[in-house]
C-alpha atoms as a PDB file:
ATOM      1  CA  UNK A   1      49.510 175.911 113.351  1.00  0.00           C
ATOM      2  CA  UNK A   2      50.218 178.812 115.801  1.00  0.00           C
ATOM      3  CA  UNK A   3      46.570 179.952 115.895  1.00  0.00           C
ATOM      4  CA  UNK A   4      45.454 176.428 116.852  1.00  0.00           C
ATOM      5  CA  UNK A   5      47.961 176.373 119.698  1.00  0.00           C
ATOM      6  CA  UNK A   6      46.608 179.692 120.990  1.00  0.00           C
ATOM      7  CA  UNK A   7      43.016 178.410 120.846  1.00  0.00           C
ATOM      8  CA  UNK A   8      43.991 175.207 122.661  1.00  0.00           C
ATOM      9  CA  UNK A   9      45.802 177.195 125.343  1.00  0.00           C
ATOM     10  CA  UNK A  10      42.739 179.407 125.825  1.00  0.00           C
ATOM     11  CA  UNK A  11      40.565 176.319 126.269  1.00  0.00           C
ATOM     12  CA  UNK A  12      43.000 174.817 128.770  1.00  0.00           C
ATOM     13  CA  UNK A  13      43.110 178.089 130.693  1.00  0.00           C
ATOM     14  CA  UNK A  14      39.318 177.999 131.000  1.00  0.00           C
ATOM     15  CA  UNK A  15      39.339 174.409 132.269  1.00  0.00           C
ATOM     16  CA  UNK A  16      42.496 174.707 134.354  1.00  0.00           C
ATOM     17  CA  UNK A  17      43.003 178.427 135.084  1.00  0.00           C
ATOM     18  CA  UNK A  18      46.633 179.253 135.907  1.00  0.00           C
ATOM     19  CA  UNK A  19      47.534 180.115 139.495  1.00  0.00           C
ATOM     20  CA  UNK A  20      50.348 182.298 140.730  1.00  0.00           C
ATOM     21  CA  UNK A  21      53.189 180.094 141.975  1.00  0.00           C
ATOM     22  CA  UNK A  22      53.779 182.471 144.868  1.00  0.00           C
ATOM     23  CA  UNK A  23      50.377 183.568 146.228  1.00  0.00           C
ATOM     24  CA  UNK A  24      48.227 180.878 144.491  1.00  0.00           C
ATOM     25  CA  UNK A  25      45.671 183.397 143.240  1.00  0.00           C
ATOM     26  CA  UNK A  26      44.103 182.520 139.919  1.00  0.00           C
ATOM     27  CA  UNK A  27      44.866 184.435 136.753  1.00  0.00           C
ATOM     28  CA  UNK A  28      48.501 183.918 135.800  1.00  0.00           C
ATOM     29  CA  UNK A  29      51.577 181.865 136.660  1.00  0.00           C
ATOM     30  CA  UNK A  30      53.099 184.923 138.326  1.00  0.00           C
ATOM     31  CA  UNK A  31      50.678 187.675 139.261  1.00  0.00           C
ATOM     32  CA  UNK A  32      51.477 191.359 138.873  1.00  0.00           C
ATOM     33  CA  UNK A  33      50.986 191.945 142.588  1.00  0.00           C
ATOM     34  CA  UNK A  34      53.747 189.468 143.465  1.00  0.00           C
ATOM     35  CA  UNK A  35      56.074 190.902 140.832  1.00  0.00           C
ATOM     36  CA  UNK A  36      55.500 194.429 142.122  1.00  0.00           C
ATOM     37  CA  UNK A  37      56.488 193.248 145.605  1.00  0.00           C
ATOM     38  CA  UNK A  38      59.947 192.284 144.318  1.00  0.00           C
ATOM     39  CA  UNK A  39      62.891 194.649 144.611  1.00  0.00           C
ATOM     40  CA  UNK A  40      63.887 196.238 141.313  1.00  0.00           C
ATOM     41  CA  UNK A  41      67.396 197.217 140.350  1.00  0.00           C
ATOM     42  CA  UNK A  42      66.910 198.483 136.763  1.00  0.00           C
ATOM     43  CA  UNK A  43      70.523 199.658 136.599  1.00  0.00           C
ATOM     44  CA  UNK A  44      73.572 199.351 134.430  1.00  0.00           C
ATOM     45  CA  UNK A  45      76.935 198.772 136.034  1.00  0.00           C
ATOM     46  CA  UNK A  46      80.451 198.235 134.760  1.00  0.00           C
ATOM     47  CA  UNK A  47      82.255 194.940 135.273  1.00  0.00           C
ATOM     48  CA  UNK A  48      86.015 195.225 135.415  1.00  0.00           C
ATOM     49  CA  UNK A  49      88.844 192.955 136.474  1.00  0.00           C
ATOM     50  CA  UNK A  50      92.480 192.305 135.648  1.00  0.00           C
ATOM     51  CA  UNK A  51      91.254 189.654 133.209  1.00  0.00           C
ATOM     52  CA  UNK A  52      88.672 191.827 131.429  1.00  0.00           C
ATOM     53  CA  UNK A  53      89.765 192.947 127.949  1.00  0.00           C
ATOM     54  CA  UNK A  54      87.315 195.872 128.169  1.00  0.00           C
ATOM     55  CA  UNK A  55      84.928 197.031 130.919  1.00  0.00           C
ATOM     56  CA  UNK A  56      81.594 195.292 130.383  1.00  0.00           C
ATOM     57  CA  UNK A  57      78.357 197.247 130.798  1.00  0.00           C
ATOM     58  CA  UNK A  58      75.684 195.030 132.361  1.00  0.00           C
ATOM     59  CA  UNK A  59      72.022 195.942 132.843  1.00  0.00           C
ATOM     60  CA  UNK A  60      70.215 193.969 135.579  1.00  0.00           C
ATOM     61  CA  UNK A  61      66.491 194.234 136.208  1.00  0.00           C
ATOM     62  CA  UNK A  62      65.748 192.589 139.574  1.00  0.00           C
ATOM     63  CA  UNK A  63      67.676 192.139 142.792  1.00  0.00           C
ATOM     64  CA  UNK A  64      68.405 188.438 143.248  1.00  0.00           C
ATOM     65  CA  UNK A  65      66.351 187.688 146.370  1.00  0.00           C
ATOM     66  CA  UNK A  66      63.014 186.284 147.636  1.00  0.00           C
ATOM     67  CA  UNK A  67      60.574 185.494 144.792  1.00  0.00           C
ATOM     68  CA  UNK A  68      63.045 186.184 141.978  1.00  0.00           C
ATOM     69  CA  UNK A  69      65.660 183.970 143.608  1.00  0.00           C
ATOM     70  CA  UNK A  70      63.083 181.190 143.968  1.00  0.00           C
ATOM     71  CA  UNK A  71      61.919 181.601 140.377  1.00  0.00           C
ATOM     72  CA  UNK A  72      65.460 181.291 138.995  1.00  0.00           C
ATOM     73  CA  UNK A  73      66.393 178.504 141.389  1.00  0.00           C
ATOM     74  CA  UNK A  74      63.339 176.400 140.548  1.00  0.00           C
ATOM     75  CA  UNK A  75      63.759 176.979 136.808  1.00  0.00           C
ATOM     76  CA  UNK A  76      67.181 175.344 136.971  1.00  0.00           C
ATOM     77  CA  UNK A  77      65.956 172.175 138.612  1.00  0.00           C
ATOM     78  CA  UNK A  78      62.443 171.666 137.273  1.00  0.00           C
ATOM     79  CA  UNK A  79      61.478 171.676 133.602  1.00  0.00           C
ATOM     80  CA  UNK A  80      57.918 172.573 134.582  1.00  0.00           C
ATOM     81  CA  UNK A  81      59.082 175.855 136.075  1.00  0.00           C
ATOM     82  CA  UNK A  82      60.708 177.360 132.987  1.00  0.00           C
ATOM     83  CA  UNK A  83      57.291 178.760 131.994  1.00  0.00           C
ATOM     84  CA  UNK A  84      57.404 180.860 135.176  1.00  0.00           C
ATOM     85  CA  UNK A  85      60.846 182.176 134.237  1.00  0.00           C
ATOM     86  CA  UNK A  86      59.505 183.123 130.803  1.00  0.00           C
ATOM     87  CA  UNK A  87      56.596 185.068 132.329  1.00  0.00           C
ATOM     88  CA  UNK A  88      58.901 186.948 134.697  1.00  0.00           C
ATOM     89  CA  UNK A  89      61.214 187.749 131.781  1.00  0.00           C
ATOM     90  CA  UNK A  90      58.287 189.042 129.697  1.00  0.00           C
ATOM     91  CA  UNK A  91      57.261 191.326 132.560  1.00  0.00           C
ATOM     92  CA  UNK A  92      60.794 192.731 132.855  1.00  0.00           C
ATOM     93  CA  UNK A  93      61.321 193.272 129.129  1.00  0.00           C
ATOM     94  CA  UNK A  94      57.895 194.856 128.687  1.00  0.00           C
ATOM     95  CA  UNK A  95      58.628 197.316 131.480  1.00  0.00           C
ATOM     96  CA  UNK A  96      62.074 198.093 130.064  1.00  0.00           C
ATOM     97  CA  UNK A  97      60.555 198.867 126.678  1.00  0.00           C
ATOM     98  CA  UNK A  98      57.920 201.090 128.289  1.00  0.00           C
ATOM     99  CA  UNK A  99      60.675 202.966 130.120  1.00  0.00           C
ATOM    100  CA  UNK A 100      62.662 203.273 126.867  1.00  0.00           C
ATOM    101  CA  UNK A 101      65.672 201.397 128.216  1.00  0.00           C
ATOM    102  CA  UNK A 102      67.760 200.909 125.092  1.00  0.00           C
ATOM    103  CA  UNK A 103      70.409 198.477 123.913  1.00  0.00           C
ATOM    104  CA  UNK A 104      72.599 198.725 120.822  1.00  0.00           C
ATOM    105  CA  UNK A 105      71.124 196.968 117.791  1.00  0.00           C
ATOM    106  CA  UNK A 106      72.971 193.719 118.327  1.00  0.00           C
ATOM    107  CA  UNK A 107      72.867 189.941 118.220  1.00  0.00           C
ATOM    108  CA  UNK A 108      71.470 188.386 121.418  1.00  0.00           C
ATOM    109  CA  UNK A 109      73.657 185.633 122.878  1.00  0.00           C
ATOM    110  CA  UNK A 110      72.575 183.417 125.805  1.00  0.00           C
ATOM    111  CA  UNK A 111      75.383 182.195 128.070  1.00  0.00           C
ATOM    112  CA  UNK A 112      75.695 178.452 127.339  1.00  0.00           C
ATOM    113  CA  UNK A 113      75.534 175.793 130.028  1.00  0.00           C
ATOM    114  CA  UNK A 114      78.163 173.132 130.461  1.00  0.00           C
ATOM    115  CA  UNK A 115      77.407 169.964 128.507  1.00  0.00           C
ATOM    116  CA  UNK A 116      76.720 168.110 131.738  1.00  0.00           C
ATOM    117  CA  UNK A 117      74.211 170.668 133.017  1.00  0.00           C
ATOM    118  CA  UNK A 118      72.485 171.004 129.652  1.00  0.00           C
ATOM    119  CA  UNK A 119      72.075 167.229 129.460  1.00  0.00           C
ATOM    120  CA  UNK A 120      70.779 167.054 133.029  1.00  0.00           C
ATOM    121  CA  UNK A 121      68.283 169.935 132.762  1.00  0.00           C
ATOM    122  CA  UNK A 122      67.249 169.490 129.161  1.00  0.00           C
ATOM    123  CA  UNK A 123      67.172 173.254 128.567  1.00  0.00           C
ATOM    124  CA  UNK A 124      69.157 176.416 129.233  1.00  0.00           C
ATOM    125  CA  UNK A 125      67.394 179.053 131.332  1.00  0.00           C
ATOM    126  CA  UNK A 126      69.531 181.807 129.759  1.00  0.00           C
ATOM    127  CA  UNK A 127      68.073 180.875 126.356  1.00  0.00           C
ATOM    128  CA  UNK A 128      64.554 181.444 127.703  1.00  0.00           C
ATOM    129  CA  UNK A 129      65.430 184.950 128.905  1.00  0.00           C
ATOM    130  CA  UNK A 130      67.396 185.716 125.737  1.00  0.00           C
ATOM    131  CA  UNK A 131      64.514 184.695 123.475  1.00  0.00           C
ATOM    132  CA  UNK A 132      62.158 187.076 125.310  1.00  0.00           C
ATOM    133  CA  UNK A 133      64.642 189.959 125.098  1.00  0.00           C
ATOM    134  CA  UNK A 134      65.352 189.339 121.401  1.00  0.00           C
ATOM    135  CA  UNK A 135      61.658 189.189 120.518  1.00  0.00           C
ATOM    136  CA  UNK A 136      60.802 192.287 122.560  1.00  0.00           C
ATOM    137  CA  UNK A 137      63.561 194.442 121.075  1.00  0.00           C
ATOM    138  CA  UNK A 138      63.398 192.962 117.591  1.00  0.00           C
ATOM    139  CA  UNK A 139      66.980 191.672 117.681  1.00  0.00           C
ATOM    140  CA  UNK A 140      68.383 188.456 116.234  1.00  0.00           C
ATOM    141  CA  UNK A 141      68.807 185.559 118.690  1.00  0.00           C
ATOM    142  CA  UNK A 142      71.905 183.418 118.125  1.00  0.00           C
ATOM    143  CA  UNK A 143      72.142 180.267 120.247  1.00  0.00           C
ATOM    144  CA  UNK A 144      75.205 178.659 118.707  1.00  0.00           C
ATOM    145  CA  UNK A 145      77.822 181.412 118.319  1.00  0.00           C
ATOM    146  CA  UNK A 146      79.128 181.246 121.896  1.00  0.00           C
ATOM    147  CA  UNK A 147      80.185 177.728 122.933  1.00  0.00           C
ATOM    148  CA  UNK A 148      81.821 176.187 125.956  1.00  0.00           C
ATOM    149  CA  UNK A 149      85.088 174.470 125.200  1.00  0.00           C
ATOM    150  CA  UNK A 150      85.530 173.068 128.692  1.00  0.00           C
ATOM    151  CA  UNK A 151      83.287 172.059 131.581  1.00  0.00           C
ATOM    152  CA  UNK A 152      84.062 174.236 134.593  1.00  0.00           C
ATOM    153  CA  UNK A 153      83.572 173.685 138.290  1.00  0.00           C
ATOM    154  CA  UNK A 154      80.370 174.963 139.885  1.00  0.00           C
ATOM    155  CA  UNK A 155      80.821 178.655 140.708  1.00  0.00           C
ATOM    156  CA  UNK A 156      78.509 178.523 143.726  1.00  0.00           C
ATOM    157  CA  UNK A 157      81.132 178.301 146.491  1.00  0.00           C
ATOM    158  CA  UNK A 158      84.043 180.029 144.798  1.00  0.00           C
ATOM    159  CA  UNK A 159      85.214 183.562 145.603  1.00  0.00           C
ATOM    160  CA  UNK A 160      85.619 186.197 142.885  1.00  0.00           C
ATOM    161  CA  UNK A 161      89.255 185.408 142.092  1.00  0.00           C
ATOM    162  CA  UNK A 162      88.592 181.672 141.973  1.00  0.00           C
ATOM    163  CA  UNK A 163      85.555 182.208 139.740  1.00  0.00           C
ATOM    164  CA  UNK A 164      87.576 184.229 137.259  1.00  0.00           C
ATOM    165  CA  UNK A 165      90.297 181.588 137.174  1.00  0.00           C
ATOM    166  CA  UNK A 166      87.711 178.810 136.878  1.00  0.00           C
ATOM    167  CA  UNK A 167      86.118 180.443 133.817  1.00  0.00           C
ATOM    168  CA  UNK A 168      89.393 181.328 132.093  1.00  0.00           C
ATOM    169  CA  UNK A 169      89.393 179.968 128.551  1.00  0.00           C
ATOM    170  CA  UNK A 170      85.970 178.385 129.001  1.00  0.00           C
ATOM    171  CA  UNK A 171      84.360 179.906 125.901  1.00  0.00           C
ATOM    172  CA  UNK A 172      85.002 179.946 122.175  1.00  0.00           C
ATOM    173  CA  UNK A 173      83.666 182.295 119.491  1.00  0.00           C
ATOM    174  CA  UNK A 174      84.100 182.031 115.678  1.00  0.00           C
ATOM    175  CA  UNK A 175      85.710 184.764 113.607  1.00  0.00           C
ATOM    176  CA  UNK A 176      82.354 185.628 111.948  1.00  0.00           C
ATOM    177  CA  UNK A 177      81.646 187.919 114.933  1.00  0.00           C
ATOM    178  CA  UNK A 178      84.273 190.387 113.728  1.00  0.00           C
ATOM    179  CA  UNK A 179      82.886 193.911 113.435  1.00  0.00           C
ATOM    180  CA  UNK A 180      79.494 193.070 115.009  1.00  0.00           C
ATOM    181  CA  UNK A 181      77.777 194.003 118.283  1.00  0.00           C
ATOM    182  CA  UNK A 182      76.479 191.533 120.866  1.00  0.00           C
ATOM    183  CA  UNK A 183      74.297 191.362 123.985  1.00  0.00           C
ATOM    184  CA  UNK A 184      75.181 188.568 126.395  1.00  0.00           C
ATOM    185  CA  UNK A 185      72.242 187.260 128.439  1.00  0.00           C
ATOM    186  CA  UNK A 186      72.157 185.307 131.684  1.00  0.00           C
ATOM    187  CA  UNK A 187      69.782 184.758 134.590  1.00  0.00           C
ATOM    188  CA  UNK A 188      71.958 186.205 137.348  1.00  0.00           C
ATOM    189  CA  UNK A 189      75.125 188.236 137.763  1.00  0.00           C
ATOM    190  CA  UNK A 190      77.105 187.559 140.932  1.00  0.00           C
ATOM    191  CA  UNK A 191      80.784 188.422 140.435  1.00  0.00           C
ATOM    192  CA  UNK A 192      80.432 188.652 136.675  1.00  0.00           C
ATOM    193  CA  UNK A 193      83.207 186.132 135.987  1.00  0.00           C
ATOM    194  CA  UNK A 194      81.175 184.212 133.405  1.00  0.00           C
ATOM    195  CA  UNK A 195      80.109 187.381 131.584  1.00  0.00           C
ATOM    196  CA  UNK A 196      83.644 188.788 131.591  1.00  0.00           C
ATOM    197  CA  UNK A 197      85.148 185.619 130.129  1.00  0.00           C
ATOM    198  CA  UNK A 198      82.394 185.406 127.521  1.00  0.00           C
ATOM    199  CA  UNK A 199      82.984 189.030 126.505  1.00  0.00           C
ATOM    200  CA  UNK A 200      86.733 188.360 126.316  1.00  0.00           C
ATOM    201  CA  UNK A 201      86.096 185.562 123.820  1.00  0.00           C
ATOM    202  CA  UNK A 202      84.056 187.903 121.624  1.00  0.00           C
ATOM    203  CA  UNK A 203      86.627 190.674 121.701  1.00  0.00           C
ATOM    204  CA  UNK A 204      89.422 188.190 120.949  1.00  0.00           C
ATOM    205  CA  UNK A 205      87.472 187.169 117.834  1.00  0.00           C
ATOM    206  CA  UNK A 206      87.097 190.804 116.726  1.00  0.00           C
ATOM    207  CA  UNK A 207      83.668 191.846 118.051  1.00  0.00           C
ATOM    208  CA  UNK A 208      83.012 195.580 117.837  1.00  0.00           C
ATOM    209  CA  UNK A 209      81.011 195.955 121.070  1.00  0.00           C
ATOM    210  CA  UNK A 210      79.731 193.641 123.815  1.00  0.00           C
ATOM    211  CA  UNK A 211      77.201 194.507 126.546  1.00  0.00           C
ATOM    212  CA  UNK A 212      75.120 192.272 128.788  1.00  0.00           C
ATOM    213  CA  UNK A 213      71.677 191.804 130.306  1.00  0.00           C
ATOM    214  CA  UNK A 214      70.849 189.693 133.338  1.00  0.00           C
ATOM    215  CA  UNK A 215      67.402 189.195 134.774  1.00  0.00           C
ATOM    216  CA  UNK A 216      68.813 189.676 138.262  1.00  0.00           C
ATOM    217  CA  UNK A 217      71.909 190.655 140.200  1.00  0.00           C
ATOM    218  CA  UNK A 218      73.123 189.490 143.565  1.00  0.00           C
ATOM    219  CA  UNK A 219      73.931 192.501 145.747  1.00  0.00           C
END
């Protein structure tokens, strides 16, 4: 039962108090002091390209650097670190709610991993962030609407044009999205190629509106 899990966690915290992964002070996995030392973006920006069906409004909370970069990087390669990513996401969403940063009442859609990456990691970090956003704003989380229909090359070393071409036709969306609104969620926005192609798939299927949220953005 949920209440038993909470009690067990409280007992474990007493025996093995959590320590900040960055400064190693006791109290939480990521302490507020370390989070406050990160650089905040808290801005919306418009993604456009020749391949974008419509400009895509993206809200990003942190700048992708230092502690936030490490948090996202480690979460991708260590299952033990996804709890840290969840705590950072909770901090961001809580602050956004306090500052009355609004999104349209929409379905929350995490960007799916390739089959190979999902099998290797065992989880999708975008789903962790999306679940926190959906719960905080009271929106519906949908993990299976957006699917990858091809495994793409790693985007890491590709330029913007190559990234857009690499992602072309990568996603599929069913016709049930017609007339609905959606929030795409990912951990980082670099060129925005993945978000643009995902949004294109939604608009092609008849979506009414698509916006996006990323925990961080590379400047």
